[in-house]
Short mmCIF file of C-alpha atoms in Angstrom, two decimals:
data_model
loop_
_atom_site.label_atom_id
_atom_site.label_comp_id
_atom_site.label_asym_id
_atom_site.label_seq_id
_atom_site.Cartn_x
_atom_site.Cartn_y
_atom_site.Cartn_z
CA MET X 1 -11.35 12.66 -12.12
CA PRO X 2 -8.81 11.62 -9.58
CA ILE X 3 -10.87 9.34 -6.98
CA ILE X 4 -8.15 10.96 -4.55
CA GLU X 5 -6.75 14.63 -3.61
CA TYR X 6 -5.04 15.64 -1.25
CA ASP X 7 -5.15 19.46 -1.35
CA SER X 8 -2.26 21.73 -0.30
CA ILE X 9 -2.59 19.48 3.18
CA SER X 10 -0.57 20.54 5.86
CA PHE X 11 -0.45 18.56 9.63
CA THR X 12 0.58 19.36 12.79
CA TYR X 13 0.03 16.46 15.77
CA PRO X 14 -0.89 17.83 18.79
CA ASN X 15 2.37 17.83 20.41
CA GLY X 16 3.40 20.28 18.15
CA THR X 17 5.30 17.98 15.12
CA ASP X 18 5.13 18.81 12.24
CA ALA X 19 4.16 16.31 10.07
CA LEU X 20 3.20 17.36 6.38
CA PHE X 21 3.48 20.78 4.74
CA ASP X 22 1.54 22.17 1.86
CA VAL X 23 1.44 18.57 0.05
CA ASN X 24 -1.11 18.42 -3.38
CA LEU X 25 -1.33 14.93 -4.69
CA ALA X 26 -3.97 13.19 -6.89
CA ILE X 27 -4.25 9.32 -7.52
CA ASN X 28 -6.55 8.27 -10.23
CA GLU X 29 -8.53 5.32 -10.51
CA LYS X 30 -6.68 2.41 -11.61
CA ASP X 31 -3.60 3.66 -10.35
CA ILE X 32 -0.85 1.71 -8.49
CA VAL X 33 0.89 4.00 -6.44
CA ALA X 34 4.22 4.01 -4.07
CA ILE X 35 4.61 6.18 -1.48
CA VAL X 36 8.28 6.51 -0.52
CA GLY X 37 10.35 7.67 1.97
CA GLN X 38 12.52 7.48 5.22
CA ASN X 39 10.95 7.12 8.81
CA GLY X 40 9.09 9.93 9.92
CA GLY X 41 8.82 11.53 6.89
CA GLY X 42 5.21 12.14 6.67
CA LYS X 43 3.96 8.71 4.61
CA THR X 44 1.61 7.27 6.78
CA THR X 45 0.62 9.95 8.24
CA LEU X 46 -0.85 11.17 4.74
CA VAL X 47 -2.59 8.13 3.60
CA LYS X 48 -4.04 8.02 7.37
CA MET X 49 -5.78 10.93 5.88
CA THR X 50 -7.34 9.05 3.32
CA ASN X 51 -9.92 7.23 4.97
CA GLY X 52 -10.61 9.90 7.71
CA LEU X 53 -8.01 8.29 10.41
CA LEU X 54 -6.03 11.94 10.74
CA HIS X 55 -7.99 15.22 9.04
CA PRO X 56 -4.99 17.81 7.59
CA THR X 57 -4.89 20.67 10.07
CA LYS X 58 -4.87 22.96 6.87
CA GLY X 59 -6.01 21.59 3.21
CA SER X 60 -8.49 18.91 2.55
CA VAL X 61 -8.85 15.70 1.52
CA ARG X 62 -11.39 15.09 -1.51
CA LEU X 63 -12.81 11.10 -2.23
CA PHE X 64 -14.09 10.23 -5.29
CA GLY X 65 -14.13 14.32 -5.72
CA GLU X 66 -15.91 14.93 -2.42
CA ASP X 67 -14.66 16.16 0.57
CA ILE X 68 -14.29 13.72 3.29
CA ALA X 69 -13.95 16.39 6.51
CA ASN X 70 -16.91 15.10 7.64
CA THR X 71 -17.47 11.68 6.55
CA SER X 72 -16.98 8.66 9.22
CA THR X 73 -14.06 6.13 9.43
CA ALA X 74 -16.72 3.61 9.28
CA LYS X 75 -18.12 5.17 6.11
CA ILE X 76 -15.19 5.23 4.04
CA SER X 77 -14.52 2.27 4.78
CA HIS X 78 -16.71 0.85 2.38
CA LYS X 79 -14.84 2.01 -0.09
CA VAL X 80 -11.18 2.21 1.16
CA GLY X 81 -9.14 -0.85 2.90
CA PHE X 82 -6.35 -0.23 4.93
CA VAL X 83 -3.70 -3.10 6.08
CA PHE X 84 -1.40 -1.42 8.94
CA GLN X 85 2.09 -2.42 9.20
CA ASN X 86 1.68 -4.14 12.55
CA PRO X 87 -0.98 -7.53 12.19
CA ARG X 88 -1.73 -6.94 15.63
CA THR X 89 -3.28 -3.62 15.60
CA GLN X 90 -6.01 -5.48 12.65
CA LEU X 91 -6.34 -9.26 14.35
CA PHE X 92 -8.58 -9.86 17.51
CA LEU X 93 -11.00 -12.87 16.60
CA ASN X 94 -10.48 -16.53 16.91
CA SER X 95 -10.01 -17.95 13.69
CA VAL X 96 -9.23 -16.67 9.96
CA GLU X 97 -12.47 -17.73 8.57
CA ALA X 98 -13.84 -15.27 11.25
CA GLU X 99 -11.17 -12.28 11.00
CA VAL X 100 -11.97 -12.70 7.53
CA SER X 101 -15.27 -12.54 7.32
CA PHE X 102 -15.95 -10.01 9.75
CA GLY X 103 -15.87 -7.44 7.56
CA PRO X 104 -18.10 -8.40 4.82
CA LYS X 105 -20.51 -9.17 7.75
CA ARG X 106 -20.09 -5.84 9.34
CA LEU X 107 -21.26 -4.68 5.73
CA LYS X 108 -24.32 -6.71 5.91
CA MET X 109 -23.64 -8.42 2.87
CA PRO X 110 -25.56 -11.47 1.70
CA SER X 111 -24.67 -14.72 3.34
CA GLU X 112 -23.73 -16.34 -0.36
CA GLU X 113 -21.71 -13.50 -1.14
CA ILE X 114 -20.23 -13.36 2.05
CA ASP X 115 -18.81 -16.97 1.51
CA VAL X 116 -18.01 -16.48 -2.29
CA ARG X 117 -15.61 -13.55 -0.88
CA VAL X 118 -14.15 -15.40 2.47
CA THR X 119 -13.01 -18.10 0.55
CA ASP X 120 -11.39 -16.13 -2.70
CA ALA X 121 -9.69 -14.00 -0.13
CA ILE X 122 -8.21 -16.76 1.74
CA GLU X 123 -7.12 -18.73 -1.23
CA MET X 124 -5.56 -15.57 -2.93
CA VAL X 125 -2.73 -15.53 0.15
CA GLY X 126 -2.70 -18.94 0.34
CA LEU X 127 -4.68 -20.19 3.78
CA GLN X 128 -7.18 -21.94 2.61
CA LYS X 129 -6.03 -25.10 4.51
CA LYS X 130 -5.73 -22.57 7.63
CA ARG X 131 -9.26 -21.74 8.07
CA SER X 132 -9.87 -22.75 11.54
CA GLN X 133 -6.82 -21.73 12.51
CA HIS X 134 -5.95 -18.98 15.48
CA PRO X 135 -4.46 -16.58 14.14
CA TYR X 136 -2.18 -16.17 16.59
CA ASP X 137 -0.58 -19.88 15.68
CA LEU X 138 -0.16 -18.64 12.04
CA THR X 139 3.33 -17.46 11.25
CA ALA X 140 4.31 -13.44 11.38
CA PRO X 141 4.37 -13.46 7.38
CA GLU X 142 0.97 -15.58 7.42
CA ARG X 143 -0.46 -13.17 9.87
CA LYS X 144 0.50 -10.30 7.50
CA LEU X 145 -1.35 -11.68 4.85
CA LEU X 146 -4.40 -12.57 6.82
CA THR X 147 -4.36 -8.65 7.61
CA ILE X 148 -4.47 -8.26 3.84
CA ALA X 149 -7.40 -11.13 3.49
CA SER X 150 -9.47 -9.34 5.93
CA ILE X 151 -9.19 -6.21 3.74
CA ILE X 152 -9.78 -7.54 0.09
CA SER X 153 -12.69 -9.79 1.28
CA MET X 154 -14.73 -6.32 1.84
CA ASN X 155 -13.60 -5.61 -1.99
CA PRO X 156 -12.63 -2.15 -1.35
CA GLN X 157 -12.19 0.54 -4.62
CA ILE X 158 -8.71 1.89 -3.09
CA LEU X 159 -6.34 -0.52 -1.14
CA ILE X 160 -3.61 0.79 1.00
CA LEU X 161 -1.03 -1.57 2.04
CA ASP X 162 1.38 0.18 5.14
CA GLU X 163 4.54 -1.91 5.06
CA PRO X 164 3.68 -4.93 3.40
CA SER X 165 6.59 -6.51 2.92
CA GLY X 166 8.22 -5.88 6.73
CA GLY X 167 9.32 -9.51 7.99
CA MET X 168 7.77 -11.31 4.75
CA ASP X 169 9.60 -14.25 3.06
CA ALA X 170 9.52 -14.32 -0.82
CA VAL X 171 6.88 -16.89 -0.86
CA SER X 172 4.46 -14.51 0.81
CA MET X 173 5.85 -11.57 -1.14
CA ASP X 174 4.62 -13.73 -3.83
CA LEU X 175 1.20 -13.62 -2.54
CA VAL X 176 0.85 -9.88 -2.00
CA ALA X 177 2.60 -9.15 -5.34
CA HIS X 178 -0.72 -11.51 -6.55
CA VAL X 179 -3.14 -9.43 -4.53
CA ILE X 180 -1.67 -6.34 -6.48
CA MET X 181 -1.80 -7.50 -9.71
CA THR X 182 -5.45 -9.08 -9.16
CA TYR X 183 -6.24 -5.96 -7.80
CA ARG X 184 -4.40 -4.01 -11.14
CA ASN X 185 -6.58 -6.54 -13.50
CA ALA X 186 -9.53 -5.61 -11.72
CA GLY X 187 -9.09 -2.25 -12.61
CA LYS X 188 -8.78 -0.88 -8.70
CA THR X 189 -6.20 1.31 -7.48
CA VAL X 190 -3.82 0.34 -5.06
CA ILE X 191 -1.48 2.03 -2.83
CA THR X 192 1.55 1.07 -0.42
CA ILE X 193 3.87 2.96 1.47
CA SER X 194 7.35 1.00 1.47
CA HIS X 195 11.01 0.76 2.06
CA ASP X 196 11.49 -1.98 -0.59
CA MET X 197 12.80 -0.82 -3.37
CA ASP X 198 12.83 -4.23 -5.03
CA PHE X 199 9.20 -4.35 -4.34
CA VAL X 200 8.47 -0.90 -5.28
CA ALA X 201 10.07 -1.54 -8.55
CA ARG X 202 8.63 -5.13 -9.07
CA CYS X 203 4.63 -4.64 -8.48
CA PHE X 204 4.13 -0.60 -8.90
CA ASP X 205 3.81 1.83 -11.68
CA ARG X 206 4.05 5.23 -10.01
CA VAL X 207 6.58 6.51 -7.20
CA VAL X 208 5.61 9.34 -4.66
CA VAL X 209 8.77 10.62 -2.54
CA ILE X 210 8.22 12.26 0.80
CA LYS X 211 10.82 13.66 2.38
CA GLN X 212 10.59 15.64 5.82
CA GLY X 213 6.78 16.27 5.59
CA ARG X 214 7.05 17.28 2.09
CA LEU X 215 6.55 16.46 -1.55
CA MET X 216 9.67 16.01 -3.17
CA ARG X 217 9.27 14.07 -6.73
CA ASP X 218 5.90 11.90 -8.01
CA GLY X 219 6.44 10.27 -11.36
CA PRO X 220 7.09 6.41 -13.14
CA VAL X 221 8.80 4.17 -11.31
CA HIS X 222 11.70 4.04 -13.74
CA GLU X 223 12.28 7.76 -13.86
CA VAL X 224 12.29 8.55 -10.38
CA PHE X 225 14.80 5.23 -9.42
CA SER X 226 16.96 6.27 -12.33
CA ASP X 227 17.66 9.30 -10.81
CA HIS X 228 20.26 8.31 -8.16
CA LYS X 229 20.93 12.21 -7.31
CA LEU X 230 17.28 12.64 -5.50
CA LEU X 231 17.72 8.86 -4.04
CA GLN X 232 21.00 9.87 -2.23
CA GLU X 233 19.00 13.47 -1.30
CA THR X 234 16.15 11.42 -0.11
CA ASN X 235 18.46 8.84 1.99
CA LEU X 236 16.92 5.99 -0.30
CA GLU X 237 18.72 3.59 -1.88
CA PRO X 238 18.39 2.09 -5.55
CA THR X 239 17.08 -1.36 -6.30
CA ALA X 240 19.43 -4.10 -5.52
CA ILE X 241 19.89 -4.23 -9.75
CA GLY X 242 20.13 -0.84 -10.13
CA GLN X 243 22.97 -0.52 -8.22
CA LEU X 244 24.54 -3.59 -9.60
CA SER X 245 23.30 -1.70 -13.25
CA ALA X 246 25.32 1.73 -12.13
CA ALA X 247 28.35 -0.64 -10.74
CA CYS X 248 28.92 -2.16 -13.87
CA GLY X 249 28.79 1.02 -16.09
CA PHE X 250 24.70 0.17 -17.67
CA PRO X 251 22.24 2.69 -17.86
CA HIS X 252 20.53 3.97 -14.59
CA SER X 253 17.24 3.16 -16.01
CA ILE X 254 17.69 -0.90 -15.18
CA ILE X 255 16.21 -1.63 -12.17
CA SER X 256 15.40 -5.08 -12.57
CA VAL X 257 16.81 -8.54 -13.59
CA PRO X 258 14.10 -8.94 -16.72
CA GLU X 259 15.70 -5.20 -18.09
CA MET X 260 19.61 -6.17 -17.34
CA VAL X 261 19.25 -9.77 -19.18
CA SER X 262 17.79 -7.83 -22.16
CA TYR X 263 20.36 -5.61 -22.06
CA ILE X 264 23.00 -8.20 -21.92
CA GLU X 265 21.40 -10.22 -24.71
CA ALA X 266 21.16 -6.92 -26.51
CA LYS X 267 24.70 -6.02 -26.29
#
């Protein structure tokens, strides 16, 4: 059974802007899903309905089989962790440790468990040497990693990352990939919104394409990224390796460096 169901979702903002049109989408337990599309296409609007930050104008959202129309965001946050695109909207305490321990304390976990979770989350994002630092003394990538740590310390079943690669360097992206892999190995669900097709190809199995509020495609990452006509129609670029592969006359299904190396070696 799907753990998230968007059933005929439409959404109109108070100013009259239509953001989503009759979207039907199911996300299953253990899915590692990327939602892609151009700015203003409705991606963030859709995922904000997962934890009750927004409610559909039409249609319904079910979480673990239950309609969440009358469920508070605070209650949903026990199960759904949402990492916002801009760390400034999420960081408000005076140290790394305080930020990461805030959520577990709000959930009233035992102090011993809080200590373990905080330590594990901080280490997972590589900030163990900066536990006592003020968040705004960190670099921009480190602040983003801190927002991820502050959510994973609560161990939600579903982790949502809004544009996690924005403003990040290669080392930071390796740490984000490590978090996603850890969630994958634990049998949890990860959803990302991203414009970074190389990041999506590296870390995600399934891609949902949204254009101007409508769901255009939902399928395996190779199937979606191999469809260059679809990518062109939705103003998305293929991965860097996908573009190189096409220029060389190689199969469009090649979207990563290991795949290209394997293809060349086999020729």
